[in-house]
PDB file of C-alpha atoms in Angstrom:
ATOM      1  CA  UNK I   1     126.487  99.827  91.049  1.00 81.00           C
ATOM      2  CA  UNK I   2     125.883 103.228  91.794  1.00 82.00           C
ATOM      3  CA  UNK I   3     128.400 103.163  94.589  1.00 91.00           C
ATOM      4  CA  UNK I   4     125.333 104.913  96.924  1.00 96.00           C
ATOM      5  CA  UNK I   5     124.892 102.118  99.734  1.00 97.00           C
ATOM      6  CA  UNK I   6     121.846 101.599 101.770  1.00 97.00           C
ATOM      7  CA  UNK I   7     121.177  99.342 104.531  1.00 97.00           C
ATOM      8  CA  UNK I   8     119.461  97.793 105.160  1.00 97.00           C
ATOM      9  CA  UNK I   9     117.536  96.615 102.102  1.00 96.00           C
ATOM     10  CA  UNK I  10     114.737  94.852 103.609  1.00 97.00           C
ATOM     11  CA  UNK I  11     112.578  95.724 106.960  1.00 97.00           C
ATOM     12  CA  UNK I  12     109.661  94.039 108.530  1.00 97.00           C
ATOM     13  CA  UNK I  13     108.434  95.941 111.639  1.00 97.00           C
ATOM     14  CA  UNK I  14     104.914  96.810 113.348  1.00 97.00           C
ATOM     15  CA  UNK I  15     102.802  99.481 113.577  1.00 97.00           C
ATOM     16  CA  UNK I  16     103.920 101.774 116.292  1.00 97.00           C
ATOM     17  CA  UNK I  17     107.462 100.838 115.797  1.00 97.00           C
ATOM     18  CA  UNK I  18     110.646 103.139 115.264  1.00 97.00           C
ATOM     19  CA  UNK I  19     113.030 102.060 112.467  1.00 98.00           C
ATOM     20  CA  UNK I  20     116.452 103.769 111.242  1.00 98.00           C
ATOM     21  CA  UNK I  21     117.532 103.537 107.304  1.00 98.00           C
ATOM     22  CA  UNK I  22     121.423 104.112 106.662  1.00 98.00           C
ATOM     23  CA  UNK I  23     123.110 105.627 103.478  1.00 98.00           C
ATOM     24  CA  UNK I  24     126.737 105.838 102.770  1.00 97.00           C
ATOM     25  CA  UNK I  25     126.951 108.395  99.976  1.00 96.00           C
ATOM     26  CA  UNK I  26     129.463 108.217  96.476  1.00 95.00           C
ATOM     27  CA  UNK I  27     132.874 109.035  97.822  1.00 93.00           C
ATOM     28  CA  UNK I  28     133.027 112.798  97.486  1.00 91.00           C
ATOM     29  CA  UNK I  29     129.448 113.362  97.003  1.00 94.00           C
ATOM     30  CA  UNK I  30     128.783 116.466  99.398  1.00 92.00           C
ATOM     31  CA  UNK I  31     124.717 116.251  98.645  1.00 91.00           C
ATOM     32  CA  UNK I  32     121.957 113.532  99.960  1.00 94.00           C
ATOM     33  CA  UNK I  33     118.571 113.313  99.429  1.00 94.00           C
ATOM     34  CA  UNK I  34     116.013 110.825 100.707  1.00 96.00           C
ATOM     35  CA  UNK I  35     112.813 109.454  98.503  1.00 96.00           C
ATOM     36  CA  UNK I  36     109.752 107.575  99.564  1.00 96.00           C
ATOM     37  CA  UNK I  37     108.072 105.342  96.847  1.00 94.00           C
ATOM     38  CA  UNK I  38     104.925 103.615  97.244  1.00 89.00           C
ATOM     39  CA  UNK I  39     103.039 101.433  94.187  1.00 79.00           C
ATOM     40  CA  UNK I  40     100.673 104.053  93.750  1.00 75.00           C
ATOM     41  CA  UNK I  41     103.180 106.886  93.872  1.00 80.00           C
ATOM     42  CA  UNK I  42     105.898 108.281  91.977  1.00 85.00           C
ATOM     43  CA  UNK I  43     109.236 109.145  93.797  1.00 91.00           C
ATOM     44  CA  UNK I  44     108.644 111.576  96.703  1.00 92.00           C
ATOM     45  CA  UNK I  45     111.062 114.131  97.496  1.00 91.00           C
ATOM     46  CA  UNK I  46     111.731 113.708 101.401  1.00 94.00           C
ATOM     47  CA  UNK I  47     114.508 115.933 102.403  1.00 93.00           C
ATOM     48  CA  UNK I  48     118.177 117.154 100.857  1.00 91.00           C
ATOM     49  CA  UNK I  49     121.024 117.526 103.283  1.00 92.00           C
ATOM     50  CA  UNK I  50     124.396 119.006 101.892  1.00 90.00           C
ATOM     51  CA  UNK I  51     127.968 118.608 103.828  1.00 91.00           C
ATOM     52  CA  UNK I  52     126.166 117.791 107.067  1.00 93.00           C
ATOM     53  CA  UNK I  53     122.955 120.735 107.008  1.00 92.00           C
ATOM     54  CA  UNK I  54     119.213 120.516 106.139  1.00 91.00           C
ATOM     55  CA  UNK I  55     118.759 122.466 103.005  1.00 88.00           C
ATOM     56  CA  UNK I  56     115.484 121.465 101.361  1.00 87.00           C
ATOM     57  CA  UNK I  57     112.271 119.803 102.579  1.00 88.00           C
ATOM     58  CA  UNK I  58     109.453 118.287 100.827  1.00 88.00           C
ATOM     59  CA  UNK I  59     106.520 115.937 101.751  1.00 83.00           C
ATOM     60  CA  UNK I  60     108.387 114.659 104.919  1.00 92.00           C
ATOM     61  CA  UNK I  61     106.238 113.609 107.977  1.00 94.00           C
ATOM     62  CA  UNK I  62     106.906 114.836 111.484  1.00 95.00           C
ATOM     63  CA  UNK I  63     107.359 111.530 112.248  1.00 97.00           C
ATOM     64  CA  UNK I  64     109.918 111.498 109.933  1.00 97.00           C
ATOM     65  CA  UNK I  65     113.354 112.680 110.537  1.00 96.00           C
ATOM     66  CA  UNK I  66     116.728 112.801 109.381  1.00 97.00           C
ATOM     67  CA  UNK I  67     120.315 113.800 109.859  1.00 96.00           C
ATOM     68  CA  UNK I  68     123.753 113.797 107.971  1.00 97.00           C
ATOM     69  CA  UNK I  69     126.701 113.232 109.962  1.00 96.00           C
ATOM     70  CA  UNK I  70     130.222 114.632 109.791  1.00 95.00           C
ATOM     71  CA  UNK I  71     131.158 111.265 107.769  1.00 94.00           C
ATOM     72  CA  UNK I  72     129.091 112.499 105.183  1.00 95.00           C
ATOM     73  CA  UNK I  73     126.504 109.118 105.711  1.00 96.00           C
ATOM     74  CA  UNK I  74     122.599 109.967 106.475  1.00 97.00           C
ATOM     75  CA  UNK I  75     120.041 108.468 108.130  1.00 98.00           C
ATOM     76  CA  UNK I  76     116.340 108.376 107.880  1.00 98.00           C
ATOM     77  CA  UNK I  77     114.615 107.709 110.947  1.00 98.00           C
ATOM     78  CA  UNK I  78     110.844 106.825 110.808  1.00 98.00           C
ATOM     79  CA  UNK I  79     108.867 106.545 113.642  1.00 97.00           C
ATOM     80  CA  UNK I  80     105.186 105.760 115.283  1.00 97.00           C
ATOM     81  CA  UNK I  81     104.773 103.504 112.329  1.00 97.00           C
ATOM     82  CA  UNK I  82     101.764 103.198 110.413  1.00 97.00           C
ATOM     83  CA  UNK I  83     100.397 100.785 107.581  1.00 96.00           C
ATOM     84  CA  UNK I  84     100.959 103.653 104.603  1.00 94.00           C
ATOM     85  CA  UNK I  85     104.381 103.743 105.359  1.00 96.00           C
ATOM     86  CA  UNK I  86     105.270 100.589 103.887  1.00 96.00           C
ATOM     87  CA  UNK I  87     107.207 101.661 100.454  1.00 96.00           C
ATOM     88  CA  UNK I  88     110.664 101.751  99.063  1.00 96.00           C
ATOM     89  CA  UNK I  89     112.925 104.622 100.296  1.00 97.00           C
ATOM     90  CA  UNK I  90     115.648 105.500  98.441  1.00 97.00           C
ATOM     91  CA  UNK I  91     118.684 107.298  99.042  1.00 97.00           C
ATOM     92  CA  UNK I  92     120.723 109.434  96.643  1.00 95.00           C
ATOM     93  CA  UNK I  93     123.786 111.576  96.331  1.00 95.00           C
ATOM     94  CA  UNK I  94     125.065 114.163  94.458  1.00 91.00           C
ATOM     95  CA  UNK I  95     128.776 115.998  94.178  1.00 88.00           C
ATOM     96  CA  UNK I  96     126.974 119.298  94.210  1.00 80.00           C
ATOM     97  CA  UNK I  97     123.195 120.787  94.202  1.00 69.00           C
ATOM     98  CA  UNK I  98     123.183 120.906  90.133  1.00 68.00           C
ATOM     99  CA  UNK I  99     124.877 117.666  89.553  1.00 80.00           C
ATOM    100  CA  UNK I 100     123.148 114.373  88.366  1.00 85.00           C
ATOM    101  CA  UNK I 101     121.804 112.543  91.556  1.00 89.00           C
ATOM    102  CA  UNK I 102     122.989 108.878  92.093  1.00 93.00           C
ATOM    103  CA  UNK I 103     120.467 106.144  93.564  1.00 95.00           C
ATOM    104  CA  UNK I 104     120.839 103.192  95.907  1.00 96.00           C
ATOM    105  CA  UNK I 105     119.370 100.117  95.901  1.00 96.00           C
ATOM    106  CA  UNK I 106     116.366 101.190  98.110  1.00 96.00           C
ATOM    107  CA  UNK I 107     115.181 100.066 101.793  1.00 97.00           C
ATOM    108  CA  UNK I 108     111.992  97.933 101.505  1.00 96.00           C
ATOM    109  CA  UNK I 109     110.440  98.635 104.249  1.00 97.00           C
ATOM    110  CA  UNK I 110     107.128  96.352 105.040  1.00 97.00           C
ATOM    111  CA  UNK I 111     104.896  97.641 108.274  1.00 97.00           C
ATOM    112  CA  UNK I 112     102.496  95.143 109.644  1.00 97.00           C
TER     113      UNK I 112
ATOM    114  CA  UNK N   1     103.218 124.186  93.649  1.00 59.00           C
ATOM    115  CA  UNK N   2     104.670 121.268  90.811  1.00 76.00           C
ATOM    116  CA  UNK N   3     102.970 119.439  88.427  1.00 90.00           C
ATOM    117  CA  UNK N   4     105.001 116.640  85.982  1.00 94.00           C
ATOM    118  CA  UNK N   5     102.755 114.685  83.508  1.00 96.00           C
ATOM    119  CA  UNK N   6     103.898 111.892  81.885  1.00 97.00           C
ATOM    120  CA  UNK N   7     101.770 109.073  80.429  1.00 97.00           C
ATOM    121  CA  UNK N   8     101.480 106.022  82.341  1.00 95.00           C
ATOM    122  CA  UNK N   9     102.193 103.448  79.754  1.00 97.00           C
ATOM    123  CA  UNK N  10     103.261 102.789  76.122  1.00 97.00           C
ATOM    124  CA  UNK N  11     104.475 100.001  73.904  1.00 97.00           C
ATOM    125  CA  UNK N  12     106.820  99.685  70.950  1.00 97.00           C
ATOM    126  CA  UNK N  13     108.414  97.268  69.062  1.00 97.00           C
ATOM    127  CA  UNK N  14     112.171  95.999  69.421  1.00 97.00           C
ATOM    128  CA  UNK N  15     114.148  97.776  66.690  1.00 97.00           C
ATOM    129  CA  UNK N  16     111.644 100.284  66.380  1.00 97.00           C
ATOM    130  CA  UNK N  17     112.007 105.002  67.887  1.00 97.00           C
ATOM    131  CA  UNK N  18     109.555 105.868  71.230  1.00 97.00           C
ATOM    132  CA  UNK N  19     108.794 109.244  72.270  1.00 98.00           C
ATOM    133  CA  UNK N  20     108.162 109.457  75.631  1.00 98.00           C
ATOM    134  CA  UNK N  21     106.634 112.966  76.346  1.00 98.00           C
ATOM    135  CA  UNK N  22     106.448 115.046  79.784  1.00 98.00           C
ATOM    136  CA  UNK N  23     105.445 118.385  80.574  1.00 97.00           C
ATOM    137  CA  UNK N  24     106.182 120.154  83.442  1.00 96.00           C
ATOM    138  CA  UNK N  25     104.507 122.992  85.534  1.00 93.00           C
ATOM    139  CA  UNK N  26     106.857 124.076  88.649  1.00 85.00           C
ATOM    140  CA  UNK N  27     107.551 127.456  91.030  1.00 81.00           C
ATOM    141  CA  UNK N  28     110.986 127.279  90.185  1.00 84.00           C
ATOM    142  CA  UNK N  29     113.185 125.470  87.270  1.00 88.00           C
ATOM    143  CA  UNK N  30     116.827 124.668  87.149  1.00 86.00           C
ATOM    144  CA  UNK N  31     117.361 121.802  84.915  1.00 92.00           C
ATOM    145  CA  UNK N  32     115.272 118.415  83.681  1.00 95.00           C
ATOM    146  CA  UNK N  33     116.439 114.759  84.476  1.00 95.00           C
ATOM    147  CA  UNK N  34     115.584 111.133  83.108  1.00 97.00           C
ATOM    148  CA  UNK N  35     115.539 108.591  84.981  1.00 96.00           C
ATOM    149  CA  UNK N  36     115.451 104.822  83.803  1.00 97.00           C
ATOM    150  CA  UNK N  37     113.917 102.321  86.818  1.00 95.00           C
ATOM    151  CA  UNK N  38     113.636  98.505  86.144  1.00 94.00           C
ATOM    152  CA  UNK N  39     110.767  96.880  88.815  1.00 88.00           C
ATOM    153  CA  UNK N  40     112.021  97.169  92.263  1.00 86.00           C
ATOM    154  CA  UNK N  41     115.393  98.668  91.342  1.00 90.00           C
ATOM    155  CA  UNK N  42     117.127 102.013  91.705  1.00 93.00           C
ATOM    156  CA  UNK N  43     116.409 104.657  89.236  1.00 94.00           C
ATOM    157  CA  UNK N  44     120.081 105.425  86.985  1.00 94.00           C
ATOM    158  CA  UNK N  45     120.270 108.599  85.346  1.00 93.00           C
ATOM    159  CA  UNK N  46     119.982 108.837  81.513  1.00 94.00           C
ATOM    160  CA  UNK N  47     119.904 112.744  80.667  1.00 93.00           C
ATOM    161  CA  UNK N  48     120.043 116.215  82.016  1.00 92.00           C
ATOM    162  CA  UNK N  49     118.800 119.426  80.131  1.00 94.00           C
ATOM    163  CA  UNK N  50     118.701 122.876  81.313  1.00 92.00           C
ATOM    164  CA  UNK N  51     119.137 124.511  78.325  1.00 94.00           C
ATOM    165  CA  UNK N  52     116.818 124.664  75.126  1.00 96.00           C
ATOM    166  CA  UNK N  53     117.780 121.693  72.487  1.00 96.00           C
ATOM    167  CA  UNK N  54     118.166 118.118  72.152  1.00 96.00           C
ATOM    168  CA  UNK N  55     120.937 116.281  74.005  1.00 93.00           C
ATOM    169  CA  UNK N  56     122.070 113.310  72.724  1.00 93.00           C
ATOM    170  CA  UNK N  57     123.597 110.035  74.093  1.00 89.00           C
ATOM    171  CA  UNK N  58     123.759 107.309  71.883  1.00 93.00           C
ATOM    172  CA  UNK N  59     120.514 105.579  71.502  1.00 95.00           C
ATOM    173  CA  UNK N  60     118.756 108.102  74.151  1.00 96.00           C
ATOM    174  CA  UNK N  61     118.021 111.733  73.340  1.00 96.00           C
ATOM    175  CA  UNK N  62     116.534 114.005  75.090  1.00 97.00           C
ATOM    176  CA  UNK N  63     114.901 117.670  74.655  1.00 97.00           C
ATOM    177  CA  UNK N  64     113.748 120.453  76.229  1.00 97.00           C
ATOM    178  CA  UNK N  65     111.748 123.417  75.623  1.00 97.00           C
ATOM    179  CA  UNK N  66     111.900 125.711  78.856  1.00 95.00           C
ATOM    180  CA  UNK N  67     108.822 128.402  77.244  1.00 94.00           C
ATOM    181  CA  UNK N  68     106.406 125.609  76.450  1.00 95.00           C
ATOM    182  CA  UNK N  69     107.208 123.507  80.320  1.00 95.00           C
ATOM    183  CA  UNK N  70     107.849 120.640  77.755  1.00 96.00           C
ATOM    184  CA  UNK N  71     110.314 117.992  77.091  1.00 98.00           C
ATOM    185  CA  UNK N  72     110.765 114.634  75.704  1.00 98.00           C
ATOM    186  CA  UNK N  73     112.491 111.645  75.515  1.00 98.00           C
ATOM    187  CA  UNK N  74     113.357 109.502  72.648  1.00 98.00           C
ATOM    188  CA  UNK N  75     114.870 105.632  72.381  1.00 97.00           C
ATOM    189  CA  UNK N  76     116.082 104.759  69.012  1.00 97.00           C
ATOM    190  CA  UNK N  77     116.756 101.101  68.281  1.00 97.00           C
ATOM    191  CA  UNK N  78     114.624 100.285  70.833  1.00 97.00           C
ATOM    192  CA  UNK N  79     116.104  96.336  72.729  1.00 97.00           C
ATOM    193  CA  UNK N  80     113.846  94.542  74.806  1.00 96.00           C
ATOM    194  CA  UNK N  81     115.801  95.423  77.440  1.00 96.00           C
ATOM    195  CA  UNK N  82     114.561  98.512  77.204  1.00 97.00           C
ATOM    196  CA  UNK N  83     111.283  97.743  79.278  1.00 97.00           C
ATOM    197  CA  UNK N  84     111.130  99.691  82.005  1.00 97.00           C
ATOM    198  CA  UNK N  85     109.567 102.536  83.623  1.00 96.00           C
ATOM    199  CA  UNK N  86     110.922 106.001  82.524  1.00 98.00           C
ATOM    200  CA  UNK N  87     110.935 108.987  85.214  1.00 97.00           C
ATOM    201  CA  UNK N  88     111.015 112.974  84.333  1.00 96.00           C
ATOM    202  CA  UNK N  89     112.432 114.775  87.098  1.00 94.00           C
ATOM    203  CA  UNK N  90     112.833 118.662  87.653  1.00 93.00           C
ATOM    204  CA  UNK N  91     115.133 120.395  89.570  1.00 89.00           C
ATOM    205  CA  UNK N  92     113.251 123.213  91.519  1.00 85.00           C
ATOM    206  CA  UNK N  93     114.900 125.938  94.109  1.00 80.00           C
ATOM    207  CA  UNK N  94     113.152 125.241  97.755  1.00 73.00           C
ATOM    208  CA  UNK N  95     115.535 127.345  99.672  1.00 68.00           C
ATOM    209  CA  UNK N  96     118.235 129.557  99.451  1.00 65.00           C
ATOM    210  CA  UNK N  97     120.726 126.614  98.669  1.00 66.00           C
ATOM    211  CA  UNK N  98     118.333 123.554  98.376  1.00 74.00           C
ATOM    212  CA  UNK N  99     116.658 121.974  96.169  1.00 77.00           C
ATOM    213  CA  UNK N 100     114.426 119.552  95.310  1.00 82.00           C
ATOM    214  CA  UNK N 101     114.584 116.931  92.129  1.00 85.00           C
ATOM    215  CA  UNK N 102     110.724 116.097  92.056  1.00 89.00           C
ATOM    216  CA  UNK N 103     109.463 113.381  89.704  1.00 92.00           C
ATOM    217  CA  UNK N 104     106.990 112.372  87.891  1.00 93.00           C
ATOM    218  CA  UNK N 105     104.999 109.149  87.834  1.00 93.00           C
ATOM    219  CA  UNK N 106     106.792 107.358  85.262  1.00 95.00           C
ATOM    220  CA  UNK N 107     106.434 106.247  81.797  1.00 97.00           C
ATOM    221  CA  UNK N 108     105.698 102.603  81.813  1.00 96.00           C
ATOM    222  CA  UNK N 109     107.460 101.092  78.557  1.00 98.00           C
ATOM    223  CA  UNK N 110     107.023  97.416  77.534  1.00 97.00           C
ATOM    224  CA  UNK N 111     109.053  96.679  74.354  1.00 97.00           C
ATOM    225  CA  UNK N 112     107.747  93.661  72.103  1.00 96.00           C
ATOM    226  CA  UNK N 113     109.199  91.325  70.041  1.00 95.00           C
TER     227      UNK N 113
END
């Protein structure tokens, strides 16, 4: 157990739809970052917050958004769902920016 | 732009040393990370290099050469266990204080009796 927590770990919803992923950081870790993995991809960097700011952005959709909130928890909201979205997302945390990153369990998420 | 290339699969035999090779082309470099992910699991961490050498912890090694954009890493006493898909990861600067860990495709490893 990493002691990353996501929830929830699996979600059915239709195209069109807007869904919300949680993640409860490592106690003390300031850092989160949010990964998209589908079977024909490798992991793909989302977006990093640290202690409650956007710091880094990668291949994220504008239909894709995310916040971290004063508790230190994030959450990825994805929305006007399509087919290709279906894939693991992943959460992780870090104490710092160059400090090993921690993974959760993932959020299945299945569109239909 | 980044580019990590890893192969996509290998096999080896329990007991036995694997290599598993990537090589790395990023705008940016502040460290290299191995990841470990059994089928629809979380990756764990296994290594971190930022500086030129070999690293070693216990049956895992790993190495890095920054000049050549090359690293590797190597399983000794290889346990079937062991199967799983390896990820290469490099740390890259995206903004003034961010950055991104960006992976590679993996390393599929079956390990055979």
């Amino acid at each position: 157990d990493s002691g990353v927590t996501q929830t929830p770990k699996h979600l059915i919803t239709a195209t069109g739809q807007r869904v919300t992923l949680r993640c409860s950081p490592r106690s003390g870790d300031l850092s989160v970052y949010w990964y998209q993995q589908s079977l024909d991809q490798g992991l793909q960097f989302l977006i990093q917050y640290y202690n409650g700011e956007e710091r880094a952005k990668g291949n994220i959709l504008e239909r894709f958004s995310a916040q971290q909130f004063p508790d230190l928890h994030s959450e990825l909201n994805l929305s006007s769902l399509e087919l290709g979205d279906s894939a693991l997302y992943f959460c992780a945390s870090s104490v710092e920016w160059n400090t090993e990153a921690f993974f959760g369990q993932g959020t299945r998420l299945t569109v239909v | 732009g980044q580019n990590i290339d890893q192969p996509t699969e290998m096999t080896a035999t329990e007991g036995a040393i694997v290599q598993i090779n990537c090589t790395y082309q990023t705008s940016g470099f502040n460290g290299l990370f191995w990841y470990q992910q059994h089928a629809g699991e979380a990756p764990t961490f296994l290594s971190y290099n930022v500086l030129d050498g070999l690293e070693e912890k216990g049956r895992f090694s790993s190495f890095l050469s920054r000049s050549k954009g090359y690293s590797y890493l190597l399983l000794k006493e290889l346990q079937m266990k062991d199967s799983a898909s390896y990820l290469c990861a490099v740390r890259s600067p995206l903004s003034y204080s961010g950055y991104a860990l960006n992976f590679g495709k993996g390393t599929s490893l079956l390990v055979t009796p």
